[in-house]
PDB file of C-alpha atoms in Angstrom:
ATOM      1  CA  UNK A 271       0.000   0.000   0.000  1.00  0.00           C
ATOM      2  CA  UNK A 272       1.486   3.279  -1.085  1.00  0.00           C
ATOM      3  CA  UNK A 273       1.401   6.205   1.737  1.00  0.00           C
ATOM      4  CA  UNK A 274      -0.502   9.687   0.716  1.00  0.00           C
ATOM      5  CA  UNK A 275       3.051  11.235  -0.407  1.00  0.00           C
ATOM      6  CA  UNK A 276       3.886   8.721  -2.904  1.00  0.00           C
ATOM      7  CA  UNK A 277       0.175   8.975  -4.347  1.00  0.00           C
ATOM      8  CA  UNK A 278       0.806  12.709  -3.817  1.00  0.00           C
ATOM      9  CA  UNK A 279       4.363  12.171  -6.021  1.00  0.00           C
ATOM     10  CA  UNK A 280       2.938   9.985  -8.542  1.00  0.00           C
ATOM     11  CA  UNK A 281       0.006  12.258  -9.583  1.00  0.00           C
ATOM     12  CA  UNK A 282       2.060  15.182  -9.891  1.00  0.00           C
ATOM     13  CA  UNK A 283       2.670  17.019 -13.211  1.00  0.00           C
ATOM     14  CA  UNK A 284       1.099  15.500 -16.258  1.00  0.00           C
ATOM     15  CA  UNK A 285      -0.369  12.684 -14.536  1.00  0.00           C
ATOM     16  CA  UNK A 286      -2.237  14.405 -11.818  1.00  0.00           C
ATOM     17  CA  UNK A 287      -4.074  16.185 -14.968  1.00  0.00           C
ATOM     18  CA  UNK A 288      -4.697  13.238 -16.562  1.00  0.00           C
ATOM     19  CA  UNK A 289      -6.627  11.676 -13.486  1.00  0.00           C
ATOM     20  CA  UNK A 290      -8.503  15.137 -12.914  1.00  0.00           C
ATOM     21  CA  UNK A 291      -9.664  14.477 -16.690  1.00  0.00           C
ATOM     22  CA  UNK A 292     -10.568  11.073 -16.208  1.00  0.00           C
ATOM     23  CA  UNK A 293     -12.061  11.610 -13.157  1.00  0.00           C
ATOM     24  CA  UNK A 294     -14.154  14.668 -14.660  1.00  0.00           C
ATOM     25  CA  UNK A 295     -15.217  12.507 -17.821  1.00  0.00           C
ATOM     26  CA  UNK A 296     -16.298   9.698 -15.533  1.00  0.00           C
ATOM     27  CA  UNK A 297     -18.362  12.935 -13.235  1.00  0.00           C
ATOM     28  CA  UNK A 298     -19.321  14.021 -16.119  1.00  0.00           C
ATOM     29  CA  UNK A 299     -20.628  10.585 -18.248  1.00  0.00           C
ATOM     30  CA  UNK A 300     -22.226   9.393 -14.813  1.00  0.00           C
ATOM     31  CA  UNK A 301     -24.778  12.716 -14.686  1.00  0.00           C
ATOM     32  CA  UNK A 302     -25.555  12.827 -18.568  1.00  0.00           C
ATOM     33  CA  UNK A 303     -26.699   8.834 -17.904  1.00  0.00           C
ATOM     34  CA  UNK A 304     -29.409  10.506 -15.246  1.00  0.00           C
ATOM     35  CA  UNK A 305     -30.417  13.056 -17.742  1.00  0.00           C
ATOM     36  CA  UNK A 306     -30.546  11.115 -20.493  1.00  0.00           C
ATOM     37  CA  UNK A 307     -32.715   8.296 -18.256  1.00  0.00           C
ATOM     38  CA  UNK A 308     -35.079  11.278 -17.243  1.00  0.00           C
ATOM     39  CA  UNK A 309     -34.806  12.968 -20.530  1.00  0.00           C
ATOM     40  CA  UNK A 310     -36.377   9.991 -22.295  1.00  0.00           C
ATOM     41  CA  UNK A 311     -33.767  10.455 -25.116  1.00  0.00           C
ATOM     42  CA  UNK A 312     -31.381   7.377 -25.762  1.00  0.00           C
ATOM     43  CA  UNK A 313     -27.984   8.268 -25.584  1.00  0.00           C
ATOM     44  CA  UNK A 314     -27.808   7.546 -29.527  1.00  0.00           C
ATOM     45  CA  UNK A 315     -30.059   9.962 -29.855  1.00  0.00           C
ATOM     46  CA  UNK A 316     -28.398  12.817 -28.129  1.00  0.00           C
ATOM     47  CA  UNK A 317     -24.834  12.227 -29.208  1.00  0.00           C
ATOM     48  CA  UNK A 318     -26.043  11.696 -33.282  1.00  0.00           C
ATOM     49  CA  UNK A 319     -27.637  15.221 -32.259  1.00  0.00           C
ATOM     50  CA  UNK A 320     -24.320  16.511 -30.680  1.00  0.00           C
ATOM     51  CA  UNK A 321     -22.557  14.983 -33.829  1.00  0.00           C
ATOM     52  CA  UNK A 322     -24.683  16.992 -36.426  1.00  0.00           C
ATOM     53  CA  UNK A 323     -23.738  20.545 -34.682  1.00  0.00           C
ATOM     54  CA  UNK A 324     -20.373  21.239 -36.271  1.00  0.00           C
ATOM     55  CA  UNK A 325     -18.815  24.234 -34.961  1.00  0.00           C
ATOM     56  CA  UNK A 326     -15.128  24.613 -35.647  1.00  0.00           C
ATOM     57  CA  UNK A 327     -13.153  24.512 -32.668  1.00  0.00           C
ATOM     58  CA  UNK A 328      -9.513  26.763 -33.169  1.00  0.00           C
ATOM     59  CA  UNK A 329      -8.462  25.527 -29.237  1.00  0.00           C
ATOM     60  CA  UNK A 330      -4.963  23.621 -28.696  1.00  0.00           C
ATOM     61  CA  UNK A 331      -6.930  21.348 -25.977  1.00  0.00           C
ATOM     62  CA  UNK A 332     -10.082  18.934 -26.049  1.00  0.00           C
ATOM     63  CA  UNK A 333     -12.096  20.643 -23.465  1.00  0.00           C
ATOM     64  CA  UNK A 334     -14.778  18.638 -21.088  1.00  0.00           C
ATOM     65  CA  UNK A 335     -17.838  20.478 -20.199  1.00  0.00           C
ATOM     66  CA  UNK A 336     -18.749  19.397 -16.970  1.00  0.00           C
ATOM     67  CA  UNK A 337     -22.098  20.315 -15.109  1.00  0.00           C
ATOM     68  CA  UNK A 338     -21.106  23.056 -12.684  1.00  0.00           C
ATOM     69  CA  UNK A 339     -18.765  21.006 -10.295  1.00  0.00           C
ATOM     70  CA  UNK A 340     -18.159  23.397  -7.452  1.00  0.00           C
ATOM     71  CA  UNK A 341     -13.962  24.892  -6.838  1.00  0.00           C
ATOM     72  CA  UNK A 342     -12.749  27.284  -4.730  1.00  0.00           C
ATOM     73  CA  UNK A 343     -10.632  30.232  -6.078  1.00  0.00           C
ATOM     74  CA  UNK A 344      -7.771  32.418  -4.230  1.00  0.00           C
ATOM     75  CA  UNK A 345      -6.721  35.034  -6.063  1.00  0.00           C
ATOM     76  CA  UNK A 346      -3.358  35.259  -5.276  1.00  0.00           C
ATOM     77  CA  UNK A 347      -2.348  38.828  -6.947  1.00  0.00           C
ATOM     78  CA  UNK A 348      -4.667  41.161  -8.641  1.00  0.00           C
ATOM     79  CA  UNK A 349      -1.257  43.154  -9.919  1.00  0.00           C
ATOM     80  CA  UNK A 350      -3.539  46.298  -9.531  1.00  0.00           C
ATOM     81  CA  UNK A 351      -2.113  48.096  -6.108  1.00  0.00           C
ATOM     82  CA  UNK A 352      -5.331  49.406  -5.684  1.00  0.00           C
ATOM     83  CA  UNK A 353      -6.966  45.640  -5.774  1.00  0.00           C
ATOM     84  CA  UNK A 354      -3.939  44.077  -3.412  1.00  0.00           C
ATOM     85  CA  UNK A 355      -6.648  44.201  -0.008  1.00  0.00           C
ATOM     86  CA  UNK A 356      -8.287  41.281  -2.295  1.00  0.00           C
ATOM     87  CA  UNK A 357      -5.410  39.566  -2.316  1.00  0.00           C
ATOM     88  CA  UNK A 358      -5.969  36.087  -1.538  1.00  0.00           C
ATOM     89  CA  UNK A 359      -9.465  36.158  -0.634  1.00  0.00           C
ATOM     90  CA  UNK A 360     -11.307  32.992  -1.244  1.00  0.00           C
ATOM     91  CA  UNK A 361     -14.321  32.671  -3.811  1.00  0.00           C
ATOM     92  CA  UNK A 362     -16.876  29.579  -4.326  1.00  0.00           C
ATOM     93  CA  UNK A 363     -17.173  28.813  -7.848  1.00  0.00           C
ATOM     94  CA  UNK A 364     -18.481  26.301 -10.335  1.00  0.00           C
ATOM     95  CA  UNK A 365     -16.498  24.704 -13.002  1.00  0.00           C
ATOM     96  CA  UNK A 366     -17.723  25.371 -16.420  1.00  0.00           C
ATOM     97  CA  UNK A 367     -15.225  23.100 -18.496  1.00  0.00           C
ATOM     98  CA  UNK A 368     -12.012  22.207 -18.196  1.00  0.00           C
ATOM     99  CA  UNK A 369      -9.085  21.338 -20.598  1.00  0.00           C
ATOM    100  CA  UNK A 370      -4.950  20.592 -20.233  1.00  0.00           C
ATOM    101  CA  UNK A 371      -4.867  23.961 -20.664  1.00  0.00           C
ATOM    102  CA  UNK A 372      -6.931  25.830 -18.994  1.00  0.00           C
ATOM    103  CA  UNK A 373     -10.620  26.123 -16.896  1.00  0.00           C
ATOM    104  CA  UNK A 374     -14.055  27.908 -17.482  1.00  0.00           C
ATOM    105  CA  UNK A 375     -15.134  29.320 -14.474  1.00  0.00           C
ATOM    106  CA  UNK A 376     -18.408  30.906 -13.165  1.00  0.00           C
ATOM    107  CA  UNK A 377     -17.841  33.210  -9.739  1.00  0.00           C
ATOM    108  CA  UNK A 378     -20.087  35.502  -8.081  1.00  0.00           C
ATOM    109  CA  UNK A 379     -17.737  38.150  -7.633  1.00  0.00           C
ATOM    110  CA  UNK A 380     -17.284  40.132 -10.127  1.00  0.00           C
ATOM    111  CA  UNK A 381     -13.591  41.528 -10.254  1.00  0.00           C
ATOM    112  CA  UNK A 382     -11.823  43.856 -12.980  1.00  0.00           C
ATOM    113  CA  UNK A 383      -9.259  42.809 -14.994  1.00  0.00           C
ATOM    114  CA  UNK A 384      -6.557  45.295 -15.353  1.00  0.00           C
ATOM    115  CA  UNK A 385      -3.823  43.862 -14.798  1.00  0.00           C
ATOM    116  CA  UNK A 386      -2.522  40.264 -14.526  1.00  0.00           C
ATOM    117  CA  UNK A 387      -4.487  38.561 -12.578  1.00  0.00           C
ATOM    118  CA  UNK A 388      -3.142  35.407 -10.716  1.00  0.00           C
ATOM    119  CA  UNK A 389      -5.265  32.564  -9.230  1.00  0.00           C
ATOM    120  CA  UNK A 390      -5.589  29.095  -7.301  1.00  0.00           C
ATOM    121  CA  UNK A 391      -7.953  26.737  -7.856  1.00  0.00           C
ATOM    122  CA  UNK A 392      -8.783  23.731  -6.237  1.00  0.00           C
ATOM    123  CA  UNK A 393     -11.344  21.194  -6.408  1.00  0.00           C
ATOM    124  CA  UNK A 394     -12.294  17.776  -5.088  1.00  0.00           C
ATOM    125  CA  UNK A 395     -12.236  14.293  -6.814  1.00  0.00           C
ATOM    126  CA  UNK A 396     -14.744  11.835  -6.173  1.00  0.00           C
ATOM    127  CA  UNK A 397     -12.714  10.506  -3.615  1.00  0.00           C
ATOM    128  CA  UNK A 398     -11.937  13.535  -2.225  1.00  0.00           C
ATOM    129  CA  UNK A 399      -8.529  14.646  -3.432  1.00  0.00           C
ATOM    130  CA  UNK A 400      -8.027  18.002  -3.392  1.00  0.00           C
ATOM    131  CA  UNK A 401      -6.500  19.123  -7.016  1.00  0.00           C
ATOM    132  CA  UNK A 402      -4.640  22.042  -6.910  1.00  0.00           C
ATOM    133  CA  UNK A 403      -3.977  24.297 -10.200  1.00  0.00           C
ATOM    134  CA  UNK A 404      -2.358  28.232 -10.820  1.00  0.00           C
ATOM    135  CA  UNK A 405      -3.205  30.084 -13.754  1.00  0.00           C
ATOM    136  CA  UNK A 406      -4.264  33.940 -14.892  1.00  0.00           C
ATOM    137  CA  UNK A 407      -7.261  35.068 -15.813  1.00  0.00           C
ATOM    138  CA  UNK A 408      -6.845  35.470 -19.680  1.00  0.00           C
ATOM    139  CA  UNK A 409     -11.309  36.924 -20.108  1.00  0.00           C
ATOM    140  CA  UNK A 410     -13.776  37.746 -17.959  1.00  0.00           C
ATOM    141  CA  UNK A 411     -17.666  37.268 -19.458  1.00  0.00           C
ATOM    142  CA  UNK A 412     -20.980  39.301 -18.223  1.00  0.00           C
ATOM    143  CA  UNK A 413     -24.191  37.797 -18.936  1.00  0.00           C
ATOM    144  CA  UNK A 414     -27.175  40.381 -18.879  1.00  0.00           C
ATOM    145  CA  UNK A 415     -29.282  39.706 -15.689  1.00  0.00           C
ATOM    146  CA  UNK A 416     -27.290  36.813 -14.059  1.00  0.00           C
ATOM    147  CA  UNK A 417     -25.562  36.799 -11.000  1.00  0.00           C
ATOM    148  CA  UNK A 418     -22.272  34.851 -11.740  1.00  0.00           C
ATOM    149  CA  UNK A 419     -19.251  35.918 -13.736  1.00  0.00           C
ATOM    150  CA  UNK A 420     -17.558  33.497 -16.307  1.00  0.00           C
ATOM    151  CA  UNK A 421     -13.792  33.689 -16.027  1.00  0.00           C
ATOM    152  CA  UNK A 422     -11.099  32.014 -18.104  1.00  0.00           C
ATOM    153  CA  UNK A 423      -8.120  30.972 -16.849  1.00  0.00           C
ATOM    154  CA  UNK A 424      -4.974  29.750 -18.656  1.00  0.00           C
ATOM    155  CA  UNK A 425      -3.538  26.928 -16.163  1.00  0.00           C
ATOM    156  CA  UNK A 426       0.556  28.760 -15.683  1.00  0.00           C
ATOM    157  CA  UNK A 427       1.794  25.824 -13.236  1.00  0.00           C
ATOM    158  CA  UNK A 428       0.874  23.200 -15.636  1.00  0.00           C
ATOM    159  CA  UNK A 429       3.211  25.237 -18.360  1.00  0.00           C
ATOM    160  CA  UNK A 430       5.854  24.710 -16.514  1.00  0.00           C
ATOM    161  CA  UNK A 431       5.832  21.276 -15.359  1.00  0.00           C
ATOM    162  CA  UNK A 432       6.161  19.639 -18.886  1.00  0.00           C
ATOM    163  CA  UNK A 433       9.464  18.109 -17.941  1.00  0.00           C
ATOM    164  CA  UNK A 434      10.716  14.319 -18.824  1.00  0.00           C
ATOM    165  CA  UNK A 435      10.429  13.640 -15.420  1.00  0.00           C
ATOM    166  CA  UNK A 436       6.378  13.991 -15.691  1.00  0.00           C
ATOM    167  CA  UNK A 437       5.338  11.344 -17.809  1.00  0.00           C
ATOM    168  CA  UNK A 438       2.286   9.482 -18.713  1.00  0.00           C
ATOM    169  CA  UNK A 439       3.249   5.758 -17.517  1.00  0.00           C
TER     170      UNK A 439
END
């Protein structure tokens, strides 16, 4: 049995974003069974439908929608030095989608984006692993008469740990 380091150690780098994608596809499959079992739609059905909407896609990364699983988000460093008493206050969020390189978020505080803005953001695995990820707020969407903000955030951490040493075994 290995201890909680060496699962810590293993999942590190490019492997601990593989299992958050596996574990958000499996999240993900399980709740659009329900629907589709309530929906009365056959999952043939609603993936030939899927299949028939062709919208070209110009991102580097498959992205996973995912049905608002909830995160929490520090933002670490507004770089604004009229913004820095929000430094590293914590939000509740929902995750949007998620990809290798990046997350779609949805926040109810709605912050300005001046500068770079730096962020944390963890969530839980089924299991409950916390996942830990950096990135910067690259756009910031405002929908007319909701509450929540959608942010995106380019995952910076992940950038930097493509080394050999983080490999897909």
């Amino acid at each position: 049995m290995l201890s909680s380091q060496a699962w810590i150690w293993l999942l590190s780098g490019l492997d601990l974003v593989l299992f958050c994608m596996v574990t958000l596809c499996y999240i993900h499959i399980r709740r659009a069974v329900k629907k589709t079992k309530l929906s009365g739609r056959t999952l043939e059905q609603q993936i030939f439908e899927a299949k028939s909407k062709k919208v070209p896609d110009r991102r580097k990364h498959y992205r996973l929608v995912v049905d608002d699983e909830p995160c929490q988000v520090r933002i670490l460093d507004f770089g604004d030095r009229d913004l820095r008493k929000l430094n590293n206050k914590n939000v509740d969020a929902k995750i949007k989608d998620i990809s290798l390189g990046g997350i779609r978020l949805s926040c109810p505080l709605n912050f300005p984006i001046k500068e770079e803005v730096l962020i944390y953001v963890s969530f839980p695995m089924d299991e409950g692993t916390l996942i830990h990820m950096q990135g910067t707020v690259a756009w910031k969407k405002v929908k007319h008469g909701r509450t929540a903000v959608e942010y995106g955030v380019l995952f910076s951490d992940f950038l930097q740990r493509k080394k050999p040493e983080f490999r897909i075994i």
